[in-house]
Amino acid sequence: MIYNFSEVKDQNEQVEQRLQGMKEEYRRQEMSEAQLGQLREKMEAAKMKNRIEYGKRGIVRAAAAAAVLAGSFVLLPNTSASIAHAMEKIPVIGGIVEAVTFRNYSYKTERNMADVDVPQIQPTEIAGQTADMEVSAIPPMEIAGQETPAQAKLAHTAEKINEEIRDITDGLIAEFETNLKQEQGYQDISVKGEVLMTTPDYFTLKLACYQGAGSGYAWNYYYTIDLRTGERLALRDLFAEDADYITPISENIKGQMQAQMDADENVYFWLNDELEEWNFKAITDETSFYLNEKGNVVIGFNEGDVAPMYMGTVEFEIPAEVLEGIRK
Amino acid sequence: MLLFPEKREKTNRELIERIILEKYNQYYRLACGYARNREDACDIVQNGAYKALRSCAALEKPEYAETWVYRIMLNECFGHLRRPKALSYEEMAEDGTETPSAEDCYADVDLRRALDALPDSDRAVVILKYFEDRKLEEIAKLLDENVSTVKSRLYRSLKKLREILTGVKSADCRKAGTGR
């Protein structure tokens, strides 16, 4: 292959052009799914070694090993809510709604760990006895025992939410079991329900999920019911019609992010990042939220939403004064 | 300040994990520029990822995590070439037992072979500059060299590529031409 370019400069350009020509082919090279799987395996192996070294999760590991030795795993599917209820004795929250663990799925081996609670929301009329303990907390209209429209609505809302929760947990468990059959990799899933401290007017169930396979990912769901109407509460329901709540909330969050970053070098949010498209710009109507004991709006983000994964799930309490005048 | 190595291990590990899972194809492509086949390239990335995660507590400034991981990968690439078990392309082809892998089926086979003739670091500069579109400053950071060194590497590499491709260095050229 001889090129008859008299000028060295031209020859350099020729080389550069040929390099440019190769770029596309270079960029097309990608790992196959199987190769990515191998990479994830290797990463898990490194993490396992780290865990041993740093003594983290030592107890869990011991427990897992014990389970392997015993050749057993624990599986407690509670097919009936009443049984689960009897076992759990979760105190009544807010008087007319409570959460019970409907089903628990757990599995432990050296490589696989699952701990999934399937909480379900129950209006106390259905739950029965337990409500008596907290009679004083029940608003007068419920004591009368007449089913109000709000209560009928409440039963319906609860069932809707329960369905959603079952879909989420069933999906995770199914995925876990598929991975079990394939017998490769490490996996770790967990789902926990938690009733958040709420006002008498609102009930919020937080569903905290974690799925680890390759890399771990944590995310939360918040289900809030307006106990006065029996309806599921959306963020927009908290504000006067046509009021712009997105902007003040988003701006306040940005301010909090900056303040936290300024105060602690280990805190990092995607706010002024080079990668413009990753930066947090505004919340949406779908952004998770709940109301805390002060009645303030708390916005929740899943892992990786507004910050690097290592920051975990993050929450921002929006001070009441920020939303003054537009809250209903 | 991080007072507990466990805590640093965790935050860094999660950060590094995210970076690897985001950019593994970038590392893979880089490795393909040094390995002879897909499997070797994969090994390089796997080993790099393993080392990065195992030593993540050593990373002092999380903001340099990306550069840090990239450097580990580069070192793996360079190290791979020095490992005796890696057969060269010529050896495999003449042996007749190994067929050229997908990576070697570039339309411009001559250029691919000319690139292989470049020293480790010079090749990295060319790959980063022309295939990954990195700025000289970025390349300098990744290779832990100053910009003028990178510039001279680039200049030297282009010269060498030009020589090989135009047959000025006939020995190299003949070798490249008879490889198959």
XYZ file of C-alpha atoms in Angstrom:
508
model
C 0.000 0.000 0.000
C 1.790 3.058 -1.223
C 0.445 6.543 -0.979
C 1.894 9.214 -3.175
C 1.387 12.234 -1.029
C 4.224 14.636 -1.283
C 3.279 16.654 1.756
C 3.646 15.141 5.175
C 0.693 17.230 6.243
C -1.505 15.633 3.632
C -0.340 12.238 4.737
C -1.240 13.036 8.312
C -4.656 14.115 7.188
C -4.982 10.892 5.280
C -4.193 8.910 8.417
C -6.618 10.988 10.422
C -9.311 10.354 7.858
C -8.739 6.639 7.984
C -8.915 6.765 11.762
C -12.190 8.626 11.499
C -13.397 5.912 9.165
C -12.634 3.274 11.751
C -14.360 5.114 14.563
C -17.814 3.855 13.740
C -16.671 0.252 13.713
C -14.863 0.827 16.972
C -17.939 2.295 18.583
C -20.119 -0.562 17.437
C -18.254 -3.029 19.638
C -20.408 -3.994 22.572
C -20.442 -6.659 25.195
C -22.969 -9.395 24.735
C -25.607 -10.070 27.395
C -23.676 -13.131 28.507
C -20.479 -11.133 28.848
C -22.244 -8.484 30.853
C -23.518 -11.280 33.058
C -19.954 -12.443 33.628
C -18.923 -8.913 34.483
C -21.719 -8.614 37.039
C -20.670 -11.953 38.550
C -17.149 -10.755 38.936
C -18.358 -7.520 40.520
C -20.463 -9.487 42.976
C -17.462 -11.603 43.847
C -15.465 -8.454 44.583
C -18.257 -7.096 46.746
C -18.531 -10.367 48.637
C -14.820 -10.237 49.394
C -15.160 -6.652 50.553
C -18.003 -7.643 52.815
C -15.917 -10.327 54.448
C -13.021 -7.942 54.807
C -15.003 -5.134 56.312
C -17.045 -7.508 58.401
C -20.237 -6.055 57.097
C -23.361 -8.125 57.201
C -21.443 -10.722 59.148
C -24.517 -11.773 61.044
C -26.594 -12.091 57.935
C -23.930 -14.202 56.352
C -23.787 -16.453 59.369
C -27.518 -16.841 59.306
C -27.451 -17.628 55.627
C -24.738 -20.199 56.145
C -26.725 -21.785 58.947
C -29.722 -22.018 56.672
C -27.606 -23.754 54.072
C -26.263 -26.205 56.631
C -29.728 -27.037 57.802
C -30.693 -27.494 54.190
C -33.764 -25.452 54.771
C -35.337 -22.211 53.867
C -38.213 -20.377 55.377
C -41.319 -19.791 53.418
C -44.341 -18.346 55.126
C -47.098 -17.570 52.724
C -50.118 -16.500 54.665
C -53.038 -17.190 52.469
C -55.583 -15.517 54.657
C -55.504 -12.013 55.960
C -57.159 -13.009 59.221
C -54.364 -15.436 60.046
C -51.768 -12.863 59.195
C -53.604 -10.369 61.313
C -53.707 -12.658 64.313
C -49.997 -13.216 63.987
C -49.012 -9.655 63.498
C -51.101 -7.649 65.972
C -50.164 -4.425 64.337
C -51.782 -1.592 66.291
C -54.520 0.373 64.680
C -53.318 3.561 63.138
C -55.467 6.602 62.773
C -58.546 4.785 63.931
C -60.157 3.704 60.716
C -57.377 2.251 58.625
C -54.601 -0.134 59.449
C -51.959 -2.129 57.728
C -51.424 -5.822 58.205
C -48.810 -8.099 56.812
C -50.782 -10.238 54.469
C -47.974 -12.479 53.424
C -44.291 -12.901 54.134
C -41.931 -14.514 51.737
C -38.421 -15.234 52.876
C -35.624 -17.316 51.500
C -32.019 -17.554 52.475
C -29.105 -19.335 50.923
C -25.487 -18.361 50.418
C -26.249 -16.575 47.183
C -29.916 -15.732 47.440
C -31.713 -13.681 50.000
C -35.308 -12.612 49.988
C -37.351 -10.962 52.701
C -40.602 -9.711 51.319
C -43.516 -8.518 53.413
C -46.718 -7.913 51.580
C -48.570 -5.294 53.602
C -52.219 -4.655 52.924
C -54.378 -1.758 53.936
C -57.631 -2.536 55.719
C -60.436 -0.268 56.785
C -61.141 -1.335 60.363
C -64.719 -2.419 59.726
C -63.281 -5.349 57.877
C -60.476 -5.897 60.318
C -62.896 -6.279 63.183
C -61.945 -6.414 66.846
C -58.707 -4.497 66.965
C -60.443 -1.236 66.250
C -62.099 -1.293 69.688
C -58.830 -0.636 71.419
C -58.558 2.679 69.730
C -62.163 3.718 69.763
C -61.359 7.160 71.028
C -59.336 7.867 67.925
C -62.196 7.156 65.601
C -64.011 10.225 64.345
C -67.656 10.360 65.500
C -69.196 9.506 62.169
C -67.524 6.106 62.166
C -68.696 5.230 65.674
C -72.264 5.393 64.494
C -71.520 2.227 62.522
C -73.294 3.478 59.445
C -71.293 3.090 56.287
C -70.795 6.565 54.927
C -69.951 7.272 51.265
C -66.430 8.071 52.421
C -66.133 4.654 53.992
C -67.385 2.875 50.911
C -64.901 4.871 48.903
C -62.206 4.016 51.423
C -62.785 0.282 51.039
C -62.491 0.654 47.315
C -59.326 2.775 47.526
C -57.727 0.323 49.925
C -58.444 -2.581 47.612
C -56.934 -0.677 44.682
C -53.761 0.043 46.619
C -53.581 -3.534 47.897
C -53.782 -4.763 44.343
C -50.920 -2.500 43.339
C -48.814 -3.727 46.236
C -49.519 -7.343 45.377
C -48.534 -6.699 41.764
C -45.244 -5.166 42.865
C -44.373 -7.912 45.324
C -45.569 -10.740 43.075
C -43.420 -9.367 40.276
C -40.343 -9.166 42.484
C -40.864 -12.642 43.893
C -41.417 -14.103 40.439
C -38.194 -12.526 39.246
C -36.375 -13.844 42.297
C -37.646 -17.360 41.672
C -36.688 -17.251 38.014
C -33.164 -16.298 39.032
C -33.142 -19.106 41.582
C -33.865 -21.641 38.868
C -31.062 -20.330 36.726
C -28.786 -20.774 39.728
C -26.410 -18.010 38.878
C -25.312 -14.815 40.485
C -26.155 -13.267 43.794
C -29.444 -11.678 44.534
C -31.001 -9.973 47.449
C -34.512 -8.602 47.561
C -36.498 -7.031 50.339
C -39.838 -5.293 50.684
C -41.027 -3.712 53.916
C -44.185 -1.823 54.622
C -44.207 1.008 57.101
C -47.074 3.149 58.283
C -45.731 6.655 58.487
C -46.648 8.927 61.363
C -49.517 10.872 59.897
C -52.199 13.342 60.790
C -55.700 12.135 61.729
C -56.809 13.202 58.279
C -54.306 11.201 56.309
C -52.967 7.677 56.297
C -49.724 6.887 54.501
C -48.209 3.510 53.868
C -44.639 3.471 52.683
C -43.462 0.456 50.765
C -39.675 0.256 50.811
C -38.218 -1.999 48.142
C -34.695 -3.170 47.529
C -33.418 -5.349 44.755
C -29.789 -6.315 44.521
C -28.439 -8.280 41.594
C -25.234 -6.935 40.188
C -25.903 -3.574 41.658
C -28.402 -2.801 44.346
C -31.322 -0.507 43.840
C -33.639 0.879 46.491
C -36.903 2.582 45.847
C -40.061 3.506 47.741
C -43.732 3.777 47.075
C -45.971 6.004 49.152
C -49.689 5.418 49.351
C -51.618 8.188 51.000
C -55.336 8.081 51.672
C -57.361 11.128 52.555
C -59.425 9.748 55.415
C -62.064 12.455 55.070
C -62.976 11.473 51.539
C -61.660 7.924 51.412
C -59.797 8.804 48.243
C -56.207 8.204 47.347
C -54.419 11.496 47.698
C -52.496 12.980 44.797
C -50.041 15.819 45.251
C -52.252 18.202 43.337
C -55.170 17.480 45.684
C -53.346 19.361 48.425
C -53.411 22.639 46.548
C -55.944 25.150 45.386
C -57.043 24.726 41.833
C -54.715 26.311 39.251
C -52.123 27.050 41.906
C -48.536 26.466 40.818
C -47.092 24.219 43.476
C -44.514 22.572 41.211
C -42.263 25.637 41.012
C -42.074 26.591 44.714
C -41.537 22.962 45.742
C -38.882 22.365 43.091
C -37.051 25.583 43.905
C -37.106 24.799 47.588
C -35.666 21.343 46.921
C -32.873 22.843 44.831
C -32.052 25.212 47.659
C -31.953 22.343 50.137
C -29.741 20.292 47.813
C -27.262 23.137 47.503
C -27.248 23.791 51.239
C -26.630 20.118 51.987
C -23.805 19.945 49.464
C -22.220 23.072 50.887
C -22.393 21.668 54.394
C -21.021 18.199 53.677
C -18.506 17.262 51.005
C -19.840 13.713 50.906
C -23.270 14.843 49.831
C -23.839 15.118 46.137
C -26.945 15.857 44.123
C -27.338 16.241 40.425
C -27.955 19.917 40.442
C -25.127 21.657 38.623
C -23.622 18.595 37.056
C -21.763 18.660 33.762
C -24.293 16.224 32.438
C -27.066 18.717 32.032
C -29.747 16.145 31.278
C -29.213 14.424 34.622
C -29.683 17.541 36.643
C -32.757 17.878 38.787
C -35.049 20.454 37.279
C -38.517 20.041 38.729
C -40.811 17.581 40.405
C -43.785 16.208 38.519
C -47.242 15.133 39.581
C -45.901 11.596 39.708
C -43.127 12.420 42.170
C -43.577 10.540 45.455
C -44.699 12.460 48.494
C -46.308 12.083 51.877
C -47.401 14.315 54.721
C -45.416 14.175 57.913
C -46.630 14.629 61.472
C -46.425 18.405 61.104
C -48.632 18.211 58.047
C -45.736 19.295 55.857
C -45.268 17.904 52.381
C -42.288 15.567 52.133
C -40.997 14.769 48.661
C -39.233 11.445 48.200
C -36.859 10.393 45.443
C -35.689 6.923 44.593
C -32.087 5.903 44.421
C -30.413 7.430 41.405
C -33.256 9.839 40.667
C -31.671 13.084 41.756
C -28.317 11.932 43.098
C -25.755 9.209 42.520
C -26.849 5.778 43.726
C -24.592 5.948 46.750
C -26.789 8.708 48.167
C -29.629 6.205 48.487
C -33.262 7.281 48.580
C -33.595 10.906 49.600
C -36.385 12.996 51.093
C -37.028 16.698 51.337
C -39.437 18.249 53.790
C -40.968 21.368 52.306
C -41.435 24.032 54.987
C -45.049 25.172 55.418
C -44.232 28.804 54.586
C -43.087 27.823 51.094
C -46.578 26.642 50.286
C -48.444 29.254 52.263
C -51.482 30.534 50.473
C -51.716 27.736 47.944
C -52.363 24.793 50.262
C -56.017 23.945 50.544
C -14.070 13.707 56.389
C -14.628 10.006 56.415
C -13.534 8.520 59.662
C -14.632 4.992 58.999
C -13.114 2.936 56.194
C -16.329 0.877 56.104
C -18.315 3.959 55.274
C -15.934 5.059 52.583
C -15.903 1.531 51.232
C -19.671 1.624 50.910
C -20.106 5.045 49.352
C -17.208 4.554 46.955
C -18.254 1.061 46.077
C -21.732 2.124 45.116
C -20.385 5.010 43.095
C -17.848 2.830 41.311
C -20.407 0.160 40.677
C -22.655 2.682 39.023
C -19.827 3.989 36.869
C -18.792 0.520 35.727
C -22.312 -0.553 34.891
C -22.799 2.639 32.975
C -19.571 2.643 31.018
C -18.652 -0.991 30.633
C -18.940 -0.836 26.851
C -16.475 2.040 26.779
C -13.971 -0.051 28.719
C -14.756 -3.017 26.555
C -14.021 -1.114 23.361
C -10.793 0.158 24.832
C -9.862 -3.395 25.806
C -10.674 -4.562 22.279
C -7.955 -2.218 21.104
C -5.470 -4.259 23.135
C -6.910 -7.748 23.275
C -6.882 -10.234 20.452
C -10.412 -11.448 20.847
C -13.674 -10.702 22.573
C -12.990 -13.088 25.442
C -9.704 -11.457 26.309
C -11.284 -8.014 26.095
C -13.962 -9.219 28.466
C -11.379 -10.602 30.864
C -9.660 -7.252 30.903
C -12.860 -5.412 31.827
C -13.804 -8.021 34.412
C -10.412 -7.881 36.081
C -10.442 -4.105 36.010
C -13.893 -4.003 37.560
C -12.836 -6.491 40.211
C -9.768 -4.484 41.126
C -11.673 -1.226 41.186
C -14.301 -2.611 43.546
C -11.793 -4.385 45.750
C -9.688 -1.294 46.194
C -12.513 1.226 46.259
C -11.696 2.308 49.809
C -8.425 3.671 48.433
C -10.213 6.237 46.310
C -9.896 9.448 48.265
C -11.875 11.835 46.150
C -15.135 10.477 44.772
C -15.188 13.217 42.146
C -12.236 11.520 40.470
C -13.932 8.135 40.476
C -14.462 8.019 36.721
C -10.858 8.871 35.933
C -9.739 6.440 38.575
C -11.725 3.529 37.117
C -10.559 4.390 33.627
C -6.961 4.321 34.740
C -7.408 0.921 36.282
C -8.855 -0.309 33.006
C -5.959 1.185 31.051
C -3.495 -0.547 33.336
C -5.310 -3.806 32.777
C -5.026 -3.291 29.030
C -1.322 -2.571 29.235
C -0.794 -5.483 31.599
C -2.670 -7.805 29.320
C -0.153 -7.257 26.543
C 2.662 -8.235 28.842
C 1.033 -11.437 29.942
C 2.735 -14.383 28.207
C -0.426 -16.372 27.579
C -1.740 -13.762 25.184
C -0.945 -15.015 21.711
C -0.334 -12.399 19.088
C -2.615 -12.133 16.127
C 0.073 -13.366 13.766
C 0.777 -16.437 15.856
C -2.822 -17.408 15.984
C -3.385 -16.907 12.301
C -0.318 -18.829 11.204
C -1.152 -21.585 13.599
C -4.339 -22.052 11.688
C -6.188 -23.029 14.855
C -7.639 -19.628 15.573
C -9.719 -17.695 13.154
C -9.678 -13.910 13.283
C -12.283 -12.691 15.740
C -14.992 -10.170 15.082
C -12.869 -7.256 16.269
C -10.248 -7.945 13.667
C -12.696 -7.844 10.826
C -12.302 -4.128 10.382
C -12.767 -2.897 6.865
C -9.406 -1.174 7.203
C -7.298 -4.137 8.254
C -4.055 -2.337 7.503
C -4.887 0.473 9.870
C -5.903 -1.952 12.598
C -2.549 -3.682 12.315
C -0.700 -0.409 12.205
C -2.431 0.554 15.468
C -1.286 -2.696 17.028
C 2.271 -1.701 16.240
C 2.015 1.399 18.441
C 3.349 1.329 22.005
C 0.696 0.908 24.757
C 0.318 4.500 25.841
C 0.564 5.916 22.341
C -2.195 3.610 21.189
C -4.352 4.737 24.102
C -3.880 8.348 23.054
C -4.949 7.578 19.479
C -7.981 5.549 20.604
C -9.094 8.191 23.077
C -8.550 11.038 20.672
C -9.991 9.620 17.463
C -12.443 6.958 18.600
C -13.663 8.351 21.897
C -13.418 12.024 20.906
C -11.677 12.984 24.131
C -10.000 16.326 24.542
C -6.252 16.374 25.018
C -6.697 17.649 28.555
C -8.959 14.720 29.373
C -6.513 12.241 27.881
C -3.722 13.801 29.901
C -5.779 13.331 33.066
C -6.586 9.718 32.242
C -2.983 8.844 31.521
C -1.681 10.967 34.369
C 0.590 12.890 32.033
C 0.809 16.513 31.087
C -0.813 17.834 27.954
C 2.430 18.402 26.077
C 3.437 14.765 26.582
C 0.084 13.683 25.205
C 0.536 15.999 22.251
C 3.930 14.580 21.432
C 2.601 11.032 21.792
C -0.142 11.892 19.368
C 2.246 13.455 16.897
C 4.624 10.513 17.157
C 1.776 8.054 16.680
C 0.436 9.744 13.591
C 3.916 9.773 12.140
C 4.369 6.111 12.855
C 0.965 5.172 11.464
C 1.719 7.181 8.378
C 5.034 5.430 7.937
C 3.537 1.992 8.323
C 0.628 2.709 6.041
C 2.699 4.292 3.322
C 5.317 1.593 3.442
C 8.216 3.808 4.459
C 9.109 1.219 7.033
C 9.075 -1.718 4.697
C 9.751 -4.291 7.404
C 6.663 -3.396 9.367
C 4.659 -3.218 6.231
C 5.645 -6.651 5.033
C 4.872 -8.121 8.411
C 1.459 -6.559 8.352
C 0.837 -7.723 4.824
C 1.681 -11.357 5.439
C -0.106 -11.700 8.726
C -2.981 -13.688 7.301
